Coordinates of C-alpha atoms and ligand atoms in Angstrom, one line a residue:
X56 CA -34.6 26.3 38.6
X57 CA -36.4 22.9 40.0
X58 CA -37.1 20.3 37.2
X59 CA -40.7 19.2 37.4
X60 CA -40.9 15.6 35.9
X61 CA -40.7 13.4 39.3
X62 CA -43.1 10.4 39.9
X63 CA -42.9 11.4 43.7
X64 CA -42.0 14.7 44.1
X65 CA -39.2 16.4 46.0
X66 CA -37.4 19.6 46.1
X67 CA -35.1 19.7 43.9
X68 CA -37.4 17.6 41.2
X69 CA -41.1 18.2 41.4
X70 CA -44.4 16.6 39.8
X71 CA -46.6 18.6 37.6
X72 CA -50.2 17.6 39.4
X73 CA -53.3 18.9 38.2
X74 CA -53.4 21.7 40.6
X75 CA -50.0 23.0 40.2
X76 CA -46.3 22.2 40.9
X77 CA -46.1 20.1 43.9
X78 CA -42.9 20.1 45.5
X79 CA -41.9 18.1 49.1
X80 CA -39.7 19.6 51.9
X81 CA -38.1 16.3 53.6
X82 CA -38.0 17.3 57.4
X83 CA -35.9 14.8 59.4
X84 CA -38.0 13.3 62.2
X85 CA -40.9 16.5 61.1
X86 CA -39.3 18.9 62.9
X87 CA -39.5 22.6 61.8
X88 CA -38.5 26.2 62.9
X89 CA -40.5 29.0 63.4
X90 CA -37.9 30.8 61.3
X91 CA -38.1 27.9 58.6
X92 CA -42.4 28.1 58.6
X93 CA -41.6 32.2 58.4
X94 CA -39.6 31.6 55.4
X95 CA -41.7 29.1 54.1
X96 CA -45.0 31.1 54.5
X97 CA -43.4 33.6 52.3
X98 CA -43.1 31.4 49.8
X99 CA -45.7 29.9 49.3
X100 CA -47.7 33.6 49.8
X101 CA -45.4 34.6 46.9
X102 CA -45.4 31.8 44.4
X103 CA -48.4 29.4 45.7
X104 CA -51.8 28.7 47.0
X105 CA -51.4 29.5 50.3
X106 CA -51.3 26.6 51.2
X107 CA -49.1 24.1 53.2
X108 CA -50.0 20.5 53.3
X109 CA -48.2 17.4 55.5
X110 CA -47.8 14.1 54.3
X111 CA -48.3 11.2 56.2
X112 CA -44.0 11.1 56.3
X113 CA -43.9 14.4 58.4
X114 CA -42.7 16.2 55.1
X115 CA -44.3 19.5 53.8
X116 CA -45.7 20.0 50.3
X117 CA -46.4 23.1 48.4
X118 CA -48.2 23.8 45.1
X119 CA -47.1 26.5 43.0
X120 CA -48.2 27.9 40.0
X121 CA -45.0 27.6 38.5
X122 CA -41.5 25.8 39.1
X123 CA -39.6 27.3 41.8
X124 CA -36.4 29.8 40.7
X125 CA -32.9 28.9 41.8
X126 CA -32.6 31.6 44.6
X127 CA -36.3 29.9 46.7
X128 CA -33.5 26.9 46.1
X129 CA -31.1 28.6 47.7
X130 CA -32.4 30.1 50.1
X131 CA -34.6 26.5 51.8
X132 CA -30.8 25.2 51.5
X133 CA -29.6 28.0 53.7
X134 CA -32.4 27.7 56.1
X135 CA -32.0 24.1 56.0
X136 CA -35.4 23.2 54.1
X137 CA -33.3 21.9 51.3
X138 CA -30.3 18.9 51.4
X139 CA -27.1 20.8 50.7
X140 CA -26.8 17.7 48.2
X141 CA -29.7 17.6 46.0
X142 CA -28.9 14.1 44.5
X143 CA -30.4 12.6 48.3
X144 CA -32.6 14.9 48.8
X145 CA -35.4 12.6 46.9
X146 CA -34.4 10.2 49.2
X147 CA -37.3 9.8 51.9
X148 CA -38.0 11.2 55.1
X149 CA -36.3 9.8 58.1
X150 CA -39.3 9.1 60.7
X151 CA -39.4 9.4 64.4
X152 CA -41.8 9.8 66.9
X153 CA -43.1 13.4 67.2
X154 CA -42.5 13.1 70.9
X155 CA -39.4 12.3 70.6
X156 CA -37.3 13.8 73.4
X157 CA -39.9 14.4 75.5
X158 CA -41.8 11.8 76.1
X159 CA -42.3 10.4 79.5
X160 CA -42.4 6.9 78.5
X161 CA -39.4 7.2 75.6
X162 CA -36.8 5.1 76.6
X163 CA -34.0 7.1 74.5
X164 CA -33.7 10.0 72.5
X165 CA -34.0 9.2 69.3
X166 CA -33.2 13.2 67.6
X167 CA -29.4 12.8 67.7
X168 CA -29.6 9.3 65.6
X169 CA -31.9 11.1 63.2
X170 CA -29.8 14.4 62.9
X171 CA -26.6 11.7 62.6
X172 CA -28.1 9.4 59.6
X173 CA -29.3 12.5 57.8
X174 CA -26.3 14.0 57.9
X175 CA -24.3 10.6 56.8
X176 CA -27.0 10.6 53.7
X177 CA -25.8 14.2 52.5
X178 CA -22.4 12.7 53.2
X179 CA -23.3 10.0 50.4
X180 CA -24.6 11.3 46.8
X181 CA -23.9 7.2 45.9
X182 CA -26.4 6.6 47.4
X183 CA -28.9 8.7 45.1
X184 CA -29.7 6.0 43.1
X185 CA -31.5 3.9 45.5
X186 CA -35.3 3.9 45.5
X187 CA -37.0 7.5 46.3
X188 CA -38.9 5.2 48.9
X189 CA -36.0 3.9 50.4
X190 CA -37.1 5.2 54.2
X191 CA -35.6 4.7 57.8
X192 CA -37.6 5.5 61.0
X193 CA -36.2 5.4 64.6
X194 CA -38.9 4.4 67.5
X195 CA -37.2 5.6 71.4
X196 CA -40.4 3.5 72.8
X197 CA -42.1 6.7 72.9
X198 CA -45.9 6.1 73.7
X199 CA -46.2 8.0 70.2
X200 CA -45.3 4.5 68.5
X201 CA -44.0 4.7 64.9
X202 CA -42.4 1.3 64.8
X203 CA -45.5 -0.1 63.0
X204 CA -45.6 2.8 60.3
X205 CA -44.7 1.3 57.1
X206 CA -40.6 1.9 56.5
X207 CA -37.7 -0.6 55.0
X208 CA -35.8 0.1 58.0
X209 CA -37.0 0.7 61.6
X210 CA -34.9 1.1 65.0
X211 CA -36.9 -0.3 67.5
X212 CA -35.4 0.7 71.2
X213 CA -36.3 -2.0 73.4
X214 CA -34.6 -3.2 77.0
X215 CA -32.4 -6.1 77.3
X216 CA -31.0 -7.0 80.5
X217 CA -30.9 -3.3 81.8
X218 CA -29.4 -1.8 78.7
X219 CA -31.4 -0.4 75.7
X220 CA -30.6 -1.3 72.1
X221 CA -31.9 -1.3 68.9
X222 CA -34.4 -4.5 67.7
X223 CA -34.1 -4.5 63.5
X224 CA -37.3 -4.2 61.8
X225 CA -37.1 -4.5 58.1
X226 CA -40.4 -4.1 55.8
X227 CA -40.7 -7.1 54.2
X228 CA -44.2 -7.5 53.1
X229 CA -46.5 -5.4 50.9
X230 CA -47.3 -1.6 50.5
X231 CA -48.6 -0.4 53.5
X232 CA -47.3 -3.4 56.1
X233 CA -45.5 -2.7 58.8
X234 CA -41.8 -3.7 59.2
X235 CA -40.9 -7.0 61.1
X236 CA -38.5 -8.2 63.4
X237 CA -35.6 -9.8 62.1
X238 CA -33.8 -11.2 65.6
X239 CA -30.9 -8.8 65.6
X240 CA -29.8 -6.5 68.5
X241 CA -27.9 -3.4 68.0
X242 CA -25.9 -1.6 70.3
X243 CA -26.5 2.3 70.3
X244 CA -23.1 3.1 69.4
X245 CA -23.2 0.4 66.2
X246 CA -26.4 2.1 65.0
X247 CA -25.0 4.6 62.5
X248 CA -22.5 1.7 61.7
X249 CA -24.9 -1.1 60.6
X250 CA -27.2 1.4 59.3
X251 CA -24.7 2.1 56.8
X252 CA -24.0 -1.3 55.9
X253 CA -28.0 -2.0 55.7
X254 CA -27.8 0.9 53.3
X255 CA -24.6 -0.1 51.3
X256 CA -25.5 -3.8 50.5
X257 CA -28.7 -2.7 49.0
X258 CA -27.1 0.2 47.2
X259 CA -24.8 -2.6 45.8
X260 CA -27.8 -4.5 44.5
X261 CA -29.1 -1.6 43.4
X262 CA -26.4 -0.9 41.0
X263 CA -26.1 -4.8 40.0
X264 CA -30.0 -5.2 39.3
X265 CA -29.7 -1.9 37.0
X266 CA -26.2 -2.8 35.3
X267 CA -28.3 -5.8 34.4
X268 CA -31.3 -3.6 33.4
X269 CA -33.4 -5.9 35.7
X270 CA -35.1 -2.8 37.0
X271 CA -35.4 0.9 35.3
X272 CA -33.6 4.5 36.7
X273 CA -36.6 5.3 37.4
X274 CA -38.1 2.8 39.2
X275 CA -35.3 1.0 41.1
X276 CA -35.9 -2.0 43.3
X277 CA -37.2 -1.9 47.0
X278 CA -35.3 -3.2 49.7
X279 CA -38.3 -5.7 50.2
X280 CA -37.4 -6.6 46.7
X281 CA -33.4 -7.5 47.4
X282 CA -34.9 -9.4 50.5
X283 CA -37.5 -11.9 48.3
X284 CA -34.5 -11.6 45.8
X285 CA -31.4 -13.1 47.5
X286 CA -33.4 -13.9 51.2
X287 CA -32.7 -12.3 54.3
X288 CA -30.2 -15.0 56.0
X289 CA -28.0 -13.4 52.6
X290 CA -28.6 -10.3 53.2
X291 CA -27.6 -10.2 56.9
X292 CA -24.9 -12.5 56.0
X293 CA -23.2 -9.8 53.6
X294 CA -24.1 -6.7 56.2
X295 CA -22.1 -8.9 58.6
X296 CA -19.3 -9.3 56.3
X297 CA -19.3 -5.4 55.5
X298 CA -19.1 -5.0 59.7
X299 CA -16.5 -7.2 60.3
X300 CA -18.0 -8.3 63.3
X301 CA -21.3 -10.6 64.2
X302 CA -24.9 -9.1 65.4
X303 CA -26.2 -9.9 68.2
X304 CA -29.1 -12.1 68.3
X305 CA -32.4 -10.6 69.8
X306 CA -33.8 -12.6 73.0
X307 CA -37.3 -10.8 72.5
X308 CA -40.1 -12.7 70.7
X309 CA -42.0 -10.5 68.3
X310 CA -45.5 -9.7 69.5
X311 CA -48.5 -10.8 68.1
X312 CA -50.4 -8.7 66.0
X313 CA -53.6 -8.6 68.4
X314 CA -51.5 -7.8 71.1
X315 CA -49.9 -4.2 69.4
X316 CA -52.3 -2.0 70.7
X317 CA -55.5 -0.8 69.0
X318 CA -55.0 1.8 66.4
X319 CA -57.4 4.4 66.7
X320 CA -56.0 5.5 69.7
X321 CA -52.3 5.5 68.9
X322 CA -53.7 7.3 65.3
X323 CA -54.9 10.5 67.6
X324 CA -53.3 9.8 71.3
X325 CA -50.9 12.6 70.6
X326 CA -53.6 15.2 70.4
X327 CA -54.7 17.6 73.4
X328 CA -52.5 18.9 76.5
X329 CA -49.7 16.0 77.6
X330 CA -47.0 16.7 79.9
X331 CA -43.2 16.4 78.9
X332 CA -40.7 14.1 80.5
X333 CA -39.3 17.5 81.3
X334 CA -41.0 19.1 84.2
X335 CA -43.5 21.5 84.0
X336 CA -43.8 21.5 80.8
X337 CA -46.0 20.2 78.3
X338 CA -46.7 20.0 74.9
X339 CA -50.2 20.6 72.8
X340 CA -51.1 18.2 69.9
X341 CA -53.3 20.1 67.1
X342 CA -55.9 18.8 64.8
X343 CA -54.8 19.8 61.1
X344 CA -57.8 19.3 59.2
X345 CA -57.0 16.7 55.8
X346 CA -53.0 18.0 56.7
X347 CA -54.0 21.2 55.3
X348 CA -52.8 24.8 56.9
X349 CA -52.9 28.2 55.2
X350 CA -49.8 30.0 55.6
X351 CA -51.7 32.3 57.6
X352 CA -52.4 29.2 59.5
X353 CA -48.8 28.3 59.8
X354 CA -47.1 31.7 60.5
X355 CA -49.9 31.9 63.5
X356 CA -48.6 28.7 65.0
X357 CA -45.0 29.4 64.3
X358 CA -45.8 32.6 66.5
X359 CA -46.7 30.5 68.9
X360 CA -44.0 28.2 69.3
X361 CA -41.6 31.1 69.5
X362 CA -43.3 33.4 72.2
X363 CA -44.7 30.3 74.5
X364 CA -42.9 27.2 73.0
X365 CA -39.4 25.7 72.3
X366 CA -39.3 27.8 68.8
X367 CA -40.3 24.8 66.7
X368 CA -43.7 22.9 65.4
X369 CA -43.1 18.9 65.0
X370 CA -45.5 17.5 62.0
X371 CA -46.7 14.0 63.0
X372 CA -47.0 10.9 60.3
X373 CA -50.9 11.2 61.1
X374 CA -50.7 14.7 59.6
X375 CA -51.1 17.3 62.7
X376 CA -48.3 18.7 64.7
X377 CA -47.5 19.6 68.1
X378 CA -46.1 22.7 69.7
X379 CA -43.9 21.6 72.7
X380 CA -42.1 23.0 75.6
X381 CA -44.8 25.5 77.2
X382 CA -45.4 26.2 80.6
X383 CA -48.6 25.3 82.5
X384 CA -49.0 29.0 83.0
X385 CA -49.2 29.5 79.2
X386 CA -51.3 26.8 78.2
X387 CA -54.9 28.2 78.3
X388 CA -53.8 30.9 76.3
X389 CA -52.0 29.1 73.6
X390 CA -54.8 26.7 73.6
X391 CA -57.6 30.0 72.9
X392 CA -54.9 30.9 70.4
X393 CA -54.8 27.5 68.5
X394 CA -58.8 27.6 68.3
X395 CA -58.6 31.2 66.9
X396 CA -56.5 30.1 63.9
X397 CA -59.6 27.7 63.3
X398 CA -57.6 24.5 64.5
X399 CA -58.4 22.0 67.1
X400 CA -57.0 19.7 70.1
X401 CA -59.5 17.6 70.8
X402 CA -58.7 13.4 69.9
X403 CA -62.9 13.4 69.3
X404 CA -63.5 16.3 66.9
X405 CA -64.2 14.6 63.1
X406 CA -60.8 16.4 61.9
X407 CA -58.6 14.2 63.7
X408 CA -60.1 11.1 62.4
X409 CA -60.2 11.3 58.9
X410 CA -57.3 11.6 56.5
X411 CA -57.2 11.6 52.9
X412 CA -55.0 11.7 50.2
X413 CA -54.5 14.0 47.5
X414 CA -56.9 13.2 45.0
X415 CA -57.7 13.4 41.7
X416 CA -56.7 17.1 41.8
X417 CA -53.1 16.2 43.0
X418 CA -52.9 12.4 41.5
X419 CA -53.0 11.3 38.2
X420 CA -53.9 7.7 39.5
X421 CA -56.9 8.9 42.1
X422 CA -60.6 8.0 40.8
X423 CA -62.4 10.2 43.4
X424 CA -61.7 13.7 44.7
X425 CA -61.0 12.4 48.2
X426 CA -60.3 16.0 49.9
X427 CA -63.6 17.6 48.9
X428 CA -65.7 13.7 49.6
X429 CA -63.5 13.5 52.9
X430 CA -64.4 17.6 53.6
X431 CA -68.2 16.8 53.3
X432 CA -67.9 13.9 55.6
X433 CA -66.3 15.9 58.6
X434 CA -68.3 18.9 58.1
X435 CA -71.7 17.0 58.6
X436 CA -70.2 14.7 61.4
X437 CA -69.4 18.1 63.3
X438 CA -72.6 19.1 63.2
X439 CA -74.6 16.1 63.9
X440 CA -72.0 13.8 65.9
X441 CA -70.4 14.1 69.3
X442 CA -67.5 11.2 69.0
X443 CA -66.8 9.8 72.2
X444 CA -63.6 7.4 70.9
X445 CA -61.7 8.2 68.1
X446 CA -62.3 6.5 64.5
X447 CA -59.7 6.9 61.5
X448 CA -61.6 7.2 58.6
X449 CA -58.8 7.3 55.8
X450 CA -59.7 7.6 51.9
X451 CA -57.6 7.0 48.5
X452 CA -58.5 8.0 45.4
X453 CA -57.2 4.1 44.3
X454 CA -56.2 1.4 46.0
X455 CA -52.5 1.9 46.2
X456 CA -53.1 3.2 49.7
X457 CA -51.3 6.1 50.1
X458 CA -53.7 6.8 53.0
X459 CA -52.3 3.8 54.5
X460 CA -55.5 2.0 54.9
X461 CA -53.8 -0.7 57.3
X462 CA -54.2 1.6 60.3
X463 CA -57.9 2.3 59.4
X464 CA -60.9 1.8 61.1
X465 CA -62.7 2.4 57.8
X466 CA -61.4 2.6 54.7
X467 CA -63.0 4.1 51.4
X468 CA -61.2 3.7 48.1
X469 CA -62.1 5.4 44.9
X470 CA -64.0 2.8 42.5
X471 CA -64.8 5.3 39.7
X472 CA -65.6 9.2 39.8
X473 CA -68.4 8.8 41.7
X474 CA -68.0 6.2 43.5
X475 CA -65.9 4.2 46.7
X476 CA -65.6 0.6 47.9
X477 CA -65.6 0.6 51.7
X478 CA -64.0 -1.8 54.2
X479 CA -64.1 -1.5 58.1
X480 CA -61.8 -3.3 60.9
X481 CA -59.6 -6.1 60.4
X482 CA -59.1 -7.9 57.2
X483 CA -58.5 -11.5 57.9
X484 CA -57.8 -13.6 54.5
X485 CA -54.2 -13.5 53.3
X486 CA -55.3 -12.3 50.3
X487 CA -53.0 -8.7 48.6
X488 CA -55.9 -6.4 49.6
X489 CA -55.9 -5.6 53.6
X490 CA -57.8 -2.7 54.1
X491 CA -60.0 -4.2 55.6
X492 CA -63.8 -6.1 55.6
X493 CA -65.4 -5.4 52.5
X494 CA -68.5 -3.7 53.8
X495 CA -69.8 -2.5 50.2
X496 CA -68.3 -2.9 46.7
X497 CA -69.5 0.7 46.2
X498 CA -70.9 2.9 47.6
X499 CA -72.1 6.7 46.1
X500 CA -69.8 9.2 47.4
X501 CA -72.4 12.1 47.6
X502 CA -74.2 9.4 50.2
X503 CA -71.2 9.1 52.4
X504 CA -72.2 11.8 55.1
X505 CA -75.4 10.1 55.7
X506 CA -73.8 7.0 56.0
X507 CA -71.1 7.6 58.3
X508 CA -73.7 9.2 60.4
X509 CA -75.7 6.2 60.5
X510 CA -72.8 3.3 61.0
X511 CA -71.3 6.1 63.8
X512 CA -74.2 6.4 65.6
X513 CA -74.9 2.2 65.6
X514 CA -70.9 2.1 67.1
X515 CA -72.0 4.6 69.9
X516 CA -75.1 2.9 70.6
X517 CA -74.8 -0.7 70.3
X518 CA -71.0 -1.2 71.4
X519 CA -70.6 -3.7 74.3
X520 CA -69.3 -0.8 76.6
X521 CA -67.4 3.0 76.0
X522 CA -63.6 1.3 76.1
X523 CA -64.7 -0.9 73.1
X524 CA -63.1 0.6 69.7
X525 CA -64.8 0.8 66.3
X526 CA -62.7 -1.7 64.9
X527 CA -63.4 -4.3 68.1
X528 CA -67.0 -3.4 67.7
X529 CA -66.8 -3.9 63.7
X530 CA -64.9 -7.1 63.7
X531 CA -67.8 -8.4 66.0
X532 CA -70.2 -7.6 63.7
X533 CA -71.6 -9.5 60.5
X534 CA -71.5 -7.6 58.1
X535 CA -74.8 -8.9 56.4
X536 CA -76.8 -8.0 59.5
X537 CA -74.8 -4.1 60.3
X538 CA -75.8 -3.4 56.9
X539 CA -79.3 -4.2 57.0
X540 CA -79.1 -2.6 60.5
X541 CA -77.6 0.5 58.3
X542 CA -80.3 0.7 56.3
X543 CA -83.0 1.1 58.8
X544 CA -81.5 3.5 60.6
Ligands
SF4_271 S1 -53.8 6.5 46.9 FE1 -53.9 6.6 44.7 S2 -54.9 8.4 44.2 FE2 -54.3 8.7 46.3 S3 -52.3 9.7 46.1 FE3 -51.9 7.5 46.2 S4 -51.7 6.9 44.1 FE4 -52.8 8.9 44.1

């Protein structure tokens, strides 16, 4: 039987929410098959809402009504939903990029590195007692970037005199940042190797800082935490030593934040009809409204991906999935087929720019009921806007940004029950808060249809031309005048 007392949930150890037992299905890299969504769908038909929600890791959640019995247990591990070792199955997702493999742009593949560091993990139960957030991601240069998700570790493939290797990015910074460039080069076949060095020195602190009862069981330290600790010059300095061998210092100069691309578009680029690397086919990115599929939903598209895909559905960070590998014959079809489960493709529809997480329903710490507030925002956008560019919209319930405000355009956190602060575009202090400009302290939620309307509908209209984004138009803008503006409109 699952225990159901865990601060983040997983398998094997669920939270009680409000709205039931939630439990998380780690997918490496998000990808799932249509067997594993067939036996999931049962499941959840059987013991839960109906329900299936994706996280902003490319994991699954589930809310039953009660804690799951051994044989569900046993039968996810058999269908590889489950860790065959529970004790690192809390341990959180690995990331890649969700067009991973077939990406025309990818530089390498990064699936095999994923499948190998997953399986070195379940090869580990030591490693159990590290932080539940302790998270790796792997970016192949895929235009699908992940490397500026927030992780502790990323694997950033870049080209160095004609060869690829890996640039290490480590999260440094607060929640939410994304990791940094710390001027080593690794070789593909030293990946797994330093890795597991990366992993072991911090699973040595680890053990030290709780020996010393610096830091709880339950809540043991970050990686970022080791790194203000003992400094990263230490750090690399005792991964070294654990190698046996130096790293190789990275030629490339870490771009400037400006210069990373604009985020709205990376948030939904995925979305739509692409082609693969691999010719003539191509893969479909779906709109998953808030993350949210019935199982009806999710058996439909499983269907899919068997009879016209590659057999598998790959959940994105941004929470939507793609179905890959069809043929250009097949694609109209699937396409009518996707709208007739009541999903969408399109990069513009209101779906694919909001997200939101759980709530008050799910969270103990949410204010605001962010899925019904962020509901009621796309179903009046959809009938009142046509969005020409996309626009995240992301909301929390509080402001530990779980919605990962840093990659909003606008950003509404839960003040009280009733109410939201909101920021838009770039924050530029260096203060802890960066979700943004503070464009109202708060702000009534039942008045935030109207008002996205409004401050939408100023973007479309007064923005210097159609390639400039929300955020480049809002960190233009003073904020005094756009919200007098706002209020005449
Ligand atoms: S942002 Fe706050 S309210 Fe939302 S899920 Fe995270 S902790 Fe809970």
């Amino acid at each position: 039987m699952q225990s159901t007392t865990a601060i983040c949930p997983s398998l094997f150890n669920a939270t009680t929410a409000q709205d039931g037992i939630l439990s998380r299905i780690r997918l490496p890299a998000g990808l799932i098959t249509s067997t594993q969504c067939e036996v999931l769908t049962q499941v959840v038909n059987k013991f839960g809402n109906g329900e299936i929600q994706i996280t902003n890791r490319a994991n699954l959640q589930i809310r039953t009504s009660q804690a799951l019995p051994e044989e569900v247990l046993l039968d996810f591990q058999d269908y590889g939903l489950a860790s065959s070792t529970q004790s690192t199955d809390g341990l959180r997702n690995l990331m890649a990029s969700p067009s991973a493999g077939i990406d025309v742009h990818a530089k390498l593949n990064t699936i095999p590195l994923v499948k190998a560091w997953n399986f070195y993990l379940l090869q580990h139960p030591e490693l159990a007692i590290l932080s539940n957030k302790f998270s790796v991601c792997f970016d192949g240069g895929e235009a699908i970037r992940v490397s500026d998700r927030p992780n502790d570790i990323c694997l950033v493939a870049v080209e160095v005199d004609q060869e690829i290797y890996f640039d290490l990015h480590l999260g440094l910074g607060d929640r939410g940042d994304s990791p940094v460039s710390v001027n080593v080069l690794i070789s593909q076949n030293q990946v797994l190797e330093v890795l597991a060095a990366l992993t072991e020195v911090y699973r040595q602190y680890t053990q030290q800082q709780l020996n010393q009862k610096i830091y709880l069981r339950s809540r043991p330290p970050r990686l970022r935490d080791l790194i203000h600790d003992w400094g990263m010059e230490k750090y690399l300095a005792l991964v070294v030593e654990k190698l046996g061998y130096t790293l190789k210092p990275s030629p490339l100069a870490p771009l400037p934040l400006g210069e990373r691309g604009t985020r709205s578009l990376e948030a939904c680029e995925h979305l739509g009809i692409h082609p693969q690397k691999q010719s003539g086919l191509f893969y479909i990115g779906v709109v998953v409204p808030l993350g949210r599929l019935t199982s009806q939903q999710l058996a439909g598209l499983a269907r899919l991906a068997k009879q016209s895909g590659g057999g598998a559905l790959r959940l994105t960070p941004w929470q939507n999935l793609l179905i890959t590998d069809i043929a250009e014959v097949d694609l109209e079809q699937v396409t009518q087929e996707i709208l007739n489960l009541g999903l969408y493709i399109s990069a513009n529809h209101p779906y694919a720019a909001i997200a939101a997480c759980s709530g008050y329903k799910g969270c103990k710490s949410a204010f605001t009921d962010t899925q019904a507030d962020a509901k009621a925002i796309a179903s009046h956008l959809e009938k009142c806007i046509q969005l020409d560019y996309p626009i995240n919209l992301h909301f929390s319930g509080c402001d530990k940004s779980c919605a990962q405000h840093h990659a909003s355009d606008i950003a509404l956190v839960g003040k009280d029950s009733e109410s939201y602060q909101i920021y838009v575009g770039d924050y530029v202090g260096d203060g802890e808060i960066n979700f943004g400009r503070e464009l109202y302290a708060e702000y009534a939620a039942h008045e935030l249809p109207h008002l996205m309307e409004r401050l939408i509908n100023i973007y479309q209209t007064q923005r210097q031309n159609p390639d400039q984004s929300f955020r480049e138009f809002v960190n233009q803008c003073d904020l005094q005048e756009l919200r007098e503006v706002i209020s005449h409109a």
